[in-house]
């Protein structure tokens, strides 16, 4: 990963979160606030994966992951959540179950903003839940930066196996 790419991705995430905070102060609808938070999470997911890829150095793994994470929103959410739960030492089955459920929920929330088909407002509890995950970013980043090359590759392989799409 070019150092500039990683910094740009991280700044994008921080900017989305800043906009979320401003929107909250202005009393914007929860659908809009959720979209901003989810966009911040997507960017952090890409940032984390880019750190892991650069530290691992496996070009095959890099191609596999990049081809997936830059194409689908659900994959970005699943990677973010899986990283969070890997750092919490959850077992693989629990990670699969939780990331699949939450990522699908987040995609549906995101669609409410983009398509605006649903007149159902995003619940305050859902917004709080998403923000609480986002606020764990520094903790996840710190843990990733402390990993060695083998640990980075191991986590990437685990992510690929957890988020297997056949």
JSON list of C-alpha atoms in Angstrom, two decimals:
[
{"chain": "A", "resi": 1, "resn": "UNK", "atom": "CA", "xyz": [0.00, 0.00, 0.00]},
{"chain": "A", "resi": 2, "resn": "UNK", "atom": "CA", "xyz": [1.31, 3.39, -0.83]},
{"chain": "A", "resi": 3, "resn": "UNK", "atom": "CA", "xyz": [1.60, 5.41, 2.33]},
{"chain": "A", "resi": 4, "resn": "UNK", "atom": "CA", "xyz": [-0.50, 8.13, 0.73]},
{"chain": "A", "resi": 5, "resn": "UNK", "atom": "CA", "xyz": [-3.30, 5.70, -0.16]},
{"chain": "A", "resi": 6, "resn": "UNK", "atom": "CA", "xyz": [-3.62, 4.50, 3.42]},
{"chain": "A", "resi": 7, "resn": "UNK", "atom": "CA", "xyz": [-3.61, 8.04, 4.77]},
{"chain": "A", "resi": 8, "resn": "UNK", "atom": "CA", "xyz": [-6.21, 9.16, 2.20]},
{"chain": "A", "resi": 9, "resn": "UNK", "atom": "CA", "xyz": [-8.49, 6.25, 3.09]},
{"chain": "A", "resi": 10, "resn": "UNK", "atom": "CA", "xyz": [-8.14, 6.98, 6.81]},
{"chain": "A", "resi": 11, "resn": "UNK", "atom": "CA", "xyz": [-8.79, 10.72, 6.27]},
{"chain": "A", "resi": 12, "resn": "UNK", "atom": "CA", "xyz": [-11.91, 9.86, 4.24]},
{"chain": "A", "resi": 13, "resn": "UNK", "atom": "CA", "xyz": [-13.19, 7.82, 7.17]},
{"chain": "A", "resi": 14, "resn": "UNK", "atom": "CA", "xyz": [-12.45, 10.58, 9.63]},
{"chain": "A", "resi": 15, "resn": "UNK", "atom": "CA", "xyz": [-14.19, 13.10, 7.38]},
{"chain": "A", "resi": 16, "resn": "UNK", "atom": "CA", "xyz": [-17.33, 10.93, 7.16]},
{"chain": "A", "resi": 17, "resn": "UNK", "atom": "CA", "xyz": [-17.33, 10.66, 10.95]},
{"chain": "A", "resi": 18, "resn": "UNK", "atom": "CA", "xyz": [-16.87, 14.42, 11.32]},
{"chain": "A", "resi": 19, "resn": "UNK", "atom": "CA", "xyz": [-19.83, 14.97, 8.98]},
{"chain": "A", "resi": 20, "resn": "UNK", "atom": "CA", "xyz": [-21.85, 12.50, 11.05]},
{"chain": "A", "resi": 21, "resn": "UNK", "atom": "CA", "xyz": [-21.08, 14.45, 14.23]},
{"chain": "A", "resi": 22, "resn": "UNK", "atom": "CA", "xyz": [-22.04, 17.74, 12.58]},
{"chain": "A", "resi": 23, "resn": "UNK", "atom": "CA", "xyz": [-25.21, 16.19, 11.20]},
{"chain": "A", "resi": 24, "resn": "UNK", "atom": "CA", "xyz": [-26.11, 14.93, 14.65]},
{"chain": "A", "resi": 25, "resn": "UNK", "atom": "CA", "xyz": [-25.77, 18.47, 16.05]},
{"chain": "A", "resi": 26, "resn": "UNK", "atom": "CA", "xyz": [-27.96, 19.79, 13.21]},
{"chain": "A", "resi": 27, "resn": "UNK", "atom": "CA", "xyz": [-30.62, 17.16, 13.88]},
{"chain": "A", "resi": 28, "resn": "UNK", "atom": "CA", "xyz": [-30.37, 15.37, 10.53]},
{"chain": "A", "resi": 29, "resn": "UNK", "atom": "CA", "xyz": [-32.48, 12.24, 10.01]},
{"chain": "A", "resi": 30, "resn": "UNK", "atom": "CA", "xyz": [-31.08, 8.98, 11.32]},
{"chain": "A", "resi": 31, "resn": "UNK", "atom": "CA", "xyz": [-31.02, 7.54, 7.77]},
{"chain": "A", "resi": 32, "resn": "UNK", "atom": "CA", "xyz": [-28.54, 10.21, 6.71]},
{"chain": "A", "resi": 33, "resn": "UNK", "atom": "CA", "xyz": [-26.50, 9.84, 9.90]},
{"chain": "A", "resi": 34, "resn": "UNK", "atom": "CA", "xyz": [-26.38, 6.06, 9.47]},
{"chain": "A", "resi": 35, "resn": "UNK", "atom": "CA", "xyz": [-25.20, 6.46, 5.89]},
{"chain": "A", "resi": 36, "resn": "UNK", "atom": "CA", "xyz": [-22.34, 8.71, 7.03]},
{"chain": "A", "resi": 37, "resn": "UNK", "atom": "CA", "xyz": [-21.32, 6.31, 9.79]},
{"chain": "A", "resi": 38, "resn": "UNK", "atom": "CA", "xyz": [-21.46, 3.30, 7.49]},
{"chain": "A", "resi": 39, "resn": "UNK", "atom": "CA", "xyz": [-19.37, 5.16, 4.93]},
{"chain": "A", "resi": 40, "resn": "UNK", "atom": "CA", "xyz": [-16.80, 5.84, 7.66]},
{"chain": "A", "resi": 41, "resn": "UNK", "atom": "CA", "xyz": [-16.77, 2.14, 8.56]},
{"chain": "A", "resi": 42, "resn": "UNK", "atom": "CA", "xyz": [-16.32, 1.15, 4.91]},
{"chain": "A", "resi": 43, "resn": "UNK", "atom": "CA", "xyz": [-13.30, 3.42, 4.63]},
{"chain": "A", "resi": 44, "resn": "UNK", "atom": "CA", "xyz": [-11.79, 2.10, 7.87]},
{"chain": "A", "resi": 45, "resn": "UNK", "atom": "CA", "xyz": [-12.33, -1.45, 6.67]},
{"chain": "A", "resi": 46, "resn": "UNK", "atom": "CA", "xyz": [-10.36, -0.68, 3.51]},
{"chain": "A", "resi": 47, "resn": "UNK", "atom": "CA", "xyz": [-7.67, 1.06, 5.58]},
{"chain": "A", "resi": 48, "resn": "UNK", "atom": "CA", "xyz": [-7.27, -1.91, 7.93]},
{"chain": "A", "resi": 49, "resn": "UNK", "atom": "CA", "xyz": [-7.10, -4.37, 5.07]},
{"chain": "A", "resi": 50, "resn": "UNK", "atom": "CA", "xyz": [-4.51, -2.23, 3.29]},
{"chain": "A", "resi": 51, "resn": "UNK", "atom": "CA", "xyz": [-2.33, -2.21, 6.43]},
{"chain": "A", "resi": 52, "resn": "UNK", "atom": "CA", "xyz": [-2.62, -5.98, 6.76]},
{"chain": "A", "resi": 53, "resn": "UNK", "atom": "CA", "xyz": [-1.88, -6.52, 3.06]},
{"chain": "A", "resi": 54, "resn": "UNK", "atom": "CA", "xyz": [1.19, -4.28, 3.09]},
{"chain": "A", "resi": 55, "resn": "UNK", "atom": "CA", "xyz": [2.60, -5.94, 6.20]},
{"chain": "A", "resi": 56, "resn": "UNK", "atom": "CA", "xyz": [1.86, -9.46, 4.96]},
{"chain": "A", "resi": 57, "resn": "UNK", "atom": "CA", "xyz": [3.39, -9.04, 1.51]},
{"chain": "A", "resi": 58, "resn": "UNK", "atom": "CA", "xyz": [1.56, -12.01, -0.11]},
{"chain": "A", "resi": 59, "resn": "UNK", "atom": "CA", "xyz": [0.62, -10.85, -3.64]},
{"chain": "A", "resi": 60, "resn": "UNK", "atom": "CA", "xyz": [-1.91, -13.66, -4.22]},
{"chain": "A", "resi": 61, "resn": "UNK", "atom": "CA", "xyz": [-3.70, -12.87, -0.99]},
{"chain": "A", "resi": 62, "resn": "UNK", "atom": "CA", "xyz": [-3.57, -9.15, -1.82]},
{"chain": "A", "resi": 63, "resn": "UNK", "atom": "CA", "xyz": [-5.28, -9.71, -5.20]},
{"chain": "A", "resi": 64, "resn": "UNK", "atom": "CA", "xyz": [-7.90, -11.99, -3.67]},
{"chain": "A", "resi": 65, "resn": "UNK", "atom": "CA", "xyz": [-8.82, -9.54, -0.93]},
{"chain": "A", "resi": 66, "resn": "UNK", "atom": "CA", "xyz": [-8.69, -6.36, -2.98]},
{"chain": "A", "resi": 67, "resn": "UNK", "atom": "CA", "xyz": [-10.90, -7.87, -5.68]},
{"chain": "A", "resi": 68, "resn": "UNK", "atom": "CA", "xyz": [-13.49, -8.53, -3.00]},
{"chain": "A", "resi": 69, "resn": "UNK", "atom": "CA", "xyz": [-13.33, -5.58, -0.64]},
{"chain": "A", "resi": 70, "resn": "UNK", "atom": "CA", "xyz": [-13.50, -2.90, -3.30]},
{"chain": "A", "resi": 71, "resn": "UNK", "atom": "CA", "xyz": [-16.59, -4.38, -4.98]},
{"chain": "A", "resi": 72, "resn": "UNK", "atom": "CA", "xyz": [-19.29, -4.93, -2.37]},
{"chain": "A", "resi": 73, "resn": "UNK", "atom": "CA", "xyz": [-20.45, -2.94, 0.63]},
{"chain": "A", "resi": 74, "resn": "UNK", "atom": "CA", "xyz": [-21.35, -6.08, 2.55]},
{"chain": "A", "resi": 75, "resn": "UNK", "atom": "CA", "xyz": [-17.78, -7.36, 2.23]},
{"chain": "A", "resi": 76, "resn": "UNK", "atom": "CA", "xyz": [-16.40, -4.13, 3.72]},
{"chain": "A", "resi": 77, "resn": "UNK", "atom": "CA", "xyz": [-18.77, -4.45, 6.67]},
{"chain": "A", "resi": 78, "resn": "UNK", "atom": "CA", "xyz": [-17.99, -8.13, 7.10]},
{"chain": "A", "resi": 79, "resn": "UNK", "atom": "CA", "xyz": [-14.23, -7.50, 7.04]},
{"chain": "A", "resi": 80, "resn": "UNK", "atom": "CA", "xyz": [-14.57, -4.68, 9.57]},
{"chain": "A", "resi": 81, "resn": "UNK", "atom": "CA", "xyz": [-16.75, -6.73, 11.91]},
{"chain": "A", "resi": 82, "resn": "UNK", "atom": "CA", "xyz": [-14.63, -9.87, 11.49]},
{"chain": "A", "resi": 83, "resn": "UNK", "atom": "CA", "xyz": [-11.49, -7.90, 12.35]},
{"chain": "A", "resi": 84, "resn": "UNK", "atom": "CA", "xyz": [-13.22, -6.53, 15.42]},
{"chain": "A", "resi": 85, "resn": "UNK", "atom": "CA", "xyz": [-14.30, -9.99, 16.55]},
{"chain": "A", "resi": 86, "resn": "UNK", "atom": "CA", "xyz": [-10.96, -11.61, 15.71]},
{"chain": "A", "resi": 87, "resn": "UNK", "atom": "CA", "xyz": [-9.33, -9.05, 18.01]},
{"chain": "A", "resi": 88, "resn": "UNK", "atom": "CA", "xyz": [-11.87, -10.08, 20.69]},
{"chain": "A", "resi": 89, "resn": "UNK", "atom": "CA", "xyz": [-10.77, -13.73, 20.24]},
{"chain": "A", "resi": 90, "resn": "UNK", "atom": "CA", "xyz": [-14.21, -14.99, 19.18]},
{"chain": "A", "resi": 91, "resn": "UNK", "atom": "CA", "xyz": [-14.34, -18.43, 17.57]},
{"chain": "A", "resi": 92, "resn": "UNK", "atom": "CA", "xyz": [-14.74, -18.65, 13.79]},
{"chain": "A", "resi": 93, "resn": "UNK", "atom": "CA", "xyz": [-18.35, -19.85, 13.83]},
{"chain": "A", "resi": 94, "resn": "UNK", "atom": "CA", "xyz": [-19.43, -17.04, 16.16]},
{"chain": "A", "resi": 95, "resn": "UNK", "atom": "CA", "xyz": [-17.59, -14.52, 13.95]},
{"chain": "A", "resi": 96, "resn": "UNK", "atom": "CA", "xyz": [-19.30, -15.88, 10.82]},
{"chain": "A", "resi": 97, "resn": "UNK", "atom": "CA", "xyz": [-22.73, -15.75, 12.44]},
{"chain": "A", "resi": 98, "resn": "UNK", "atom": "CA", "xyz": [-22.35, -12.27, 13.92]},
{"chain": "A", "resi": 99, "resn": "UNK", "atom": "CA", "xyz": [-20.65, -10.62, 10.95]},
{"chain": "A", "resi": 100, "resn": "UNK", "atom": "CA", "xyz": [-23.15, -12.07, 8.50]},
{"chain": "A", "resi": 101, "resn": "UNK", "atom": "CA", "xyz": [-26.14, -10.88, 10.51]},
{"chain": "A", "resi": 102, "resn": "UNK", "atom": "CA", "xyz": [-24.81, -7.41, 11.27]},
{"chain": "A", "resi": 103, "resn": "UNK", "atom": "CA", "xyz": [-23.37, -6.79, 7.80]},
{"chain": "A", "resi": 104, "resn": "UNK", "atom": "CA", "xyz": [-26.72, -7.65, 6.19]},
{"chain": "A", "resi": 105, "resn": "UNK", "atom": "CA", "xyz": [-28.49, -5.35, 8.62]},
{"chain": "A", "resi": 106, "resn": "UNK", "atom": "CA", "xyz": [-26.05, -2.54, 7.79]},
{"chain": "A", "resi": 107, "resn": "UNK", "atom": "CA", "xyz": [-26.51, -3.02, 4.04]},
{"chain": "A", "resi": 108, "resn": "UNK", "atom": "CA", "xyz": [-30.28, -2.73, 4.53]},
{"chain": "A", "resi": 109, "resn": "UNK", "atom": "CA", "xyz": [-29.83, 0.44, 6.58]},
{"chain": "A", "resi": 110, "resn": "UNK", "atom": "CA", "xyz": [-27.55, 1.86, 3.88]},
{"chain": "A", "resi": 111, "resn": "UNK", "atom": "CA", "xyz": [-30.11, 1.08, 1.20]},
{"chain": "A", "resi": 112, "resn": "UNK", "atom": "CA", "xyz": [-32.73, 3.05, 3.10]},
{"chain": "A", "resi": 113, "resn": "UNK", "atom": "CA", "xyz": [-30.68, 6.16, 2.50]},
{"chain": "A", "resi": 114, "resn": "UNK", "atom": "CA", "xyz": [-29.59, 5.46, -1.06]},
{"chain": "A", "resi": 115, "resn": "UNK", "atom": "CA", "xyz": [-32.82, 4.14, -2.50]},
{"chain": "A", "resi": 116, "resn": "UNK", "atom": "CA", "xyz": [-35.14, 5.81, -0.04]},
{"chain": "A", "resi": 117, "resn": "UNK", "atom": "CA", "xyz": [-37.79, 3.19, -0.79]},
{"chain": "A", "resi": 118, "resn": "UNK", "atom": "CA", "xyz": [-38.37, 2.62, 2.87]},
{"chain": "A", "resi": 119, "resn": "UNK", "atom": "CA", "xyz": [-40.11, 5.26, 4.87]},
{"chain": "A", "resi": 120, "resn": "UNK", "atom": "CA", "xyz": [-38.94, 3.47, 7.98]},
{"chain": "A", "resi": 121, "resn": "UNK", "atom": "CA", "xyz": [-36.49, 5.58, 9.93]},
{"chain": "A", "resi": 122, "resn": "UNK", "atom": "CA", "xyz": [-33.25, 4.03, 11.16]},
{"chain": "A", "resi": 123, "resn": "UNK", "atom": "CA", "xyz": [-33.70, 3.36, 14.87]},
{"chain": "A", "resi": 124, "resn": "UNK", "atom": "CA", "xyz": [-31.65, 5.35, 17.35]},
{"chain": "A", "resi": 125, "resn": "UNK", "atom": "CA", "xyz": [-30.44, 2.04, 18.86]},
{"chain": "A", "resi": 126, "resn": "UNK", "atom": "CA", "xyz": [-29.09, 0.92, 15.46]},
{"chain": "A", "resi": 127, "resn": "UNK", "atom": "CA", "xyz": [-27.32, 4.24, 15.00]},
{"chain": "A", "resi": 128, "resn": "UNK", "atom": "CA", "xyz": [-25.75, 3.95, 18.46]},
{"chain": "A", "resi": 129, "resn": "UNK", "atom": "CA", "xyz": [-24.68, 0.37, 17.74]},
{"chain": "A", "resi": 130, "resn": "UNK", "atom": "CA", "xyz": [-22.97, 1.39, 14.49]},
{"chain": "A", "resi": 131, "resn": "UNK", "atom": "CA", "xyz": [-21.23, 4.33, 16.18]},
{"chain": "A", "resi": 132, "resn": "UNK", "atom": "CA", "xyz": [-19.99, 2.10, 19.00]},
{"chain": "A", "resi": 133, "resn": "UNK", "atom": "CA", "xyz": [-18.34, -0.19, 16.45]},
{"chain": "A", "resi": 134, "resn": "UNK", "atom": "CA", "xyz": [-16.78, 2.80, 14.68]},
{"chain": "A", "resi": 135, "resn": "UNK", "atom": "CA", "xyz": [-15.39, 4.10, 17.96]},
{"chain": "A", "resi": 136, "resn": "UNK", "atom": "CA", "xyz": [-13.37, 0.87, 18.28]},
{"chain": "A", "resi": 137, "resn": "UNK", "atom": "CA", "xyz": [-11.29, 1.83, 15.21]},
{"chain": "A", "resi": 138, "resn": "UNK", "atom": "CA", "xyz": [-8.31, 3.14, 17.17]},
{"chain": "A", "resi": 139, "resn": "UNK", "atom": "CA", "xyz": [-8.20, -0.04, 19.22]},
{"chain": "A", "resi": 140, "resn": "UNK", "atom": "CA", "xyz": [-8.33, -2.22, 16.08]},
{"chain": "A", "resi": 141, "resn": "UNK", "atom": "CA", "xyz": [-5.70, -0.10, 14.31]},
{"chain": "A", "resi": 142, "resn": "UNK", "atom": "CA", "xyz": [-3.35, -0.28, 17.28]},
{"chain": "A", "resi": 143, "resn": "UNK", "atom": "CA", "xyz": [-3.70, -4.06, 17.44]},
{"chain": "A", "resi": 144, "resn": "UNK", "atom": "CA", "xyz": [-3.08, -4.42, 13.69]},
{"chain": "A", "resi": 145, "resn": "UNK", "atom": "CA", "xyz": [0.00, -2.20, 13.79]},
{"chain": "A", "resi": 146, "resn": "UNK", "atom": "CA", "xyz": [1.49, -4.36, 16.54]},
{"chain": "A", "resi": 147, "resn": "UNK", "atom": "CA", "xyz": [1.20, -7.58, 14.49]},
{"chain": "A", "resi": 148, "resn": "UNK", "atom": "CA", "xyz": [4.19, -9.14, 12.77]},
{"chain": "A", "resi": 149, "resn": "UNK", "atom": "CA", "xyz": [4.23, -10.34, 9.15]},
{"chain": "A", "resi": 150, "resn": "UNK", "atom": "CA", "xyz": [3.07, -13.90, 9.91]},
{"chain": "A", "resi": 151, "resn": "UNK", "atom": "CA", "xyz": [0.25, -12.67, 12.14]},
{"chain": "A", "resi": 152, "resn": "UNK", "atom": "CA", "xyz": [-0.91, -10.27, 9.42]},
{"chain": "A", "resi": 153, "resn": "UNK", "atom": "CA", "xyz": [-0.98, -13.07, 6.84]},
{"chain": "A", "resi": 154, "resn": "UNK", "atom": "CA", "xyz": [-2.79, -15.35, 9.30]},
{"chain": "A", "resi": 155, "resn": "UNK", "atom": "CA", "xyz": [-5.49, -12.74, 9.93]},
{"chain": "A", "resi": 156, "resn": "UNK", "atom": "CA", "xyz": [-5.93, -12.11, 6.20]},
{"chain": "A", "resi": 157, "resn": "UNK", "atom": "CA", "xyz": [-6.31, -15.83, 5.55]},
{"chain": "A", "resi": 158, "resn": "UNK", "atom": "CA", "xyz": [-8.80, -16.07, 8.41]},
{"chain": "A", "resi": 159, "resn": "UNK", "atom": "CA", "xyz": [-10.78, -13.16, 6.95]},
{"chain": "A", "resi": 160, "resn": "UNK", "atom": "CA", "xyz": [-10.87, -14.82, 3.54]},
{"chain": "A", "resi": 161, "resn": "UNK", "atom": "CA", "xyz": [-12.10, -18.07, 5.10]},
{"chain": "A", "resi": 162, "resn": "UNK", "atom": "CA", "xyz": [-14.72, -16.38, 7.26]},
{"chain": "A", "resi": 163, "resn": "UNK", "atom": "CA", "xyz": [-16.06, -14.27, 4.40]},
{"chain": "A", "resi": 164, "resn": "UNK", "atom": "CA", "xyz": [-15.93, -17.07, 1.84]},
{"chain": "A", "resi": 165, "resn": "UNK", "atom": "CA", "xyz": [-18.27, -16.39, -1.10]},
{"chain": "A", "resi": 166, "resn": "UNK", "atom": "CA", "xyz": [-18.60, -19.25, -3.52]}
]
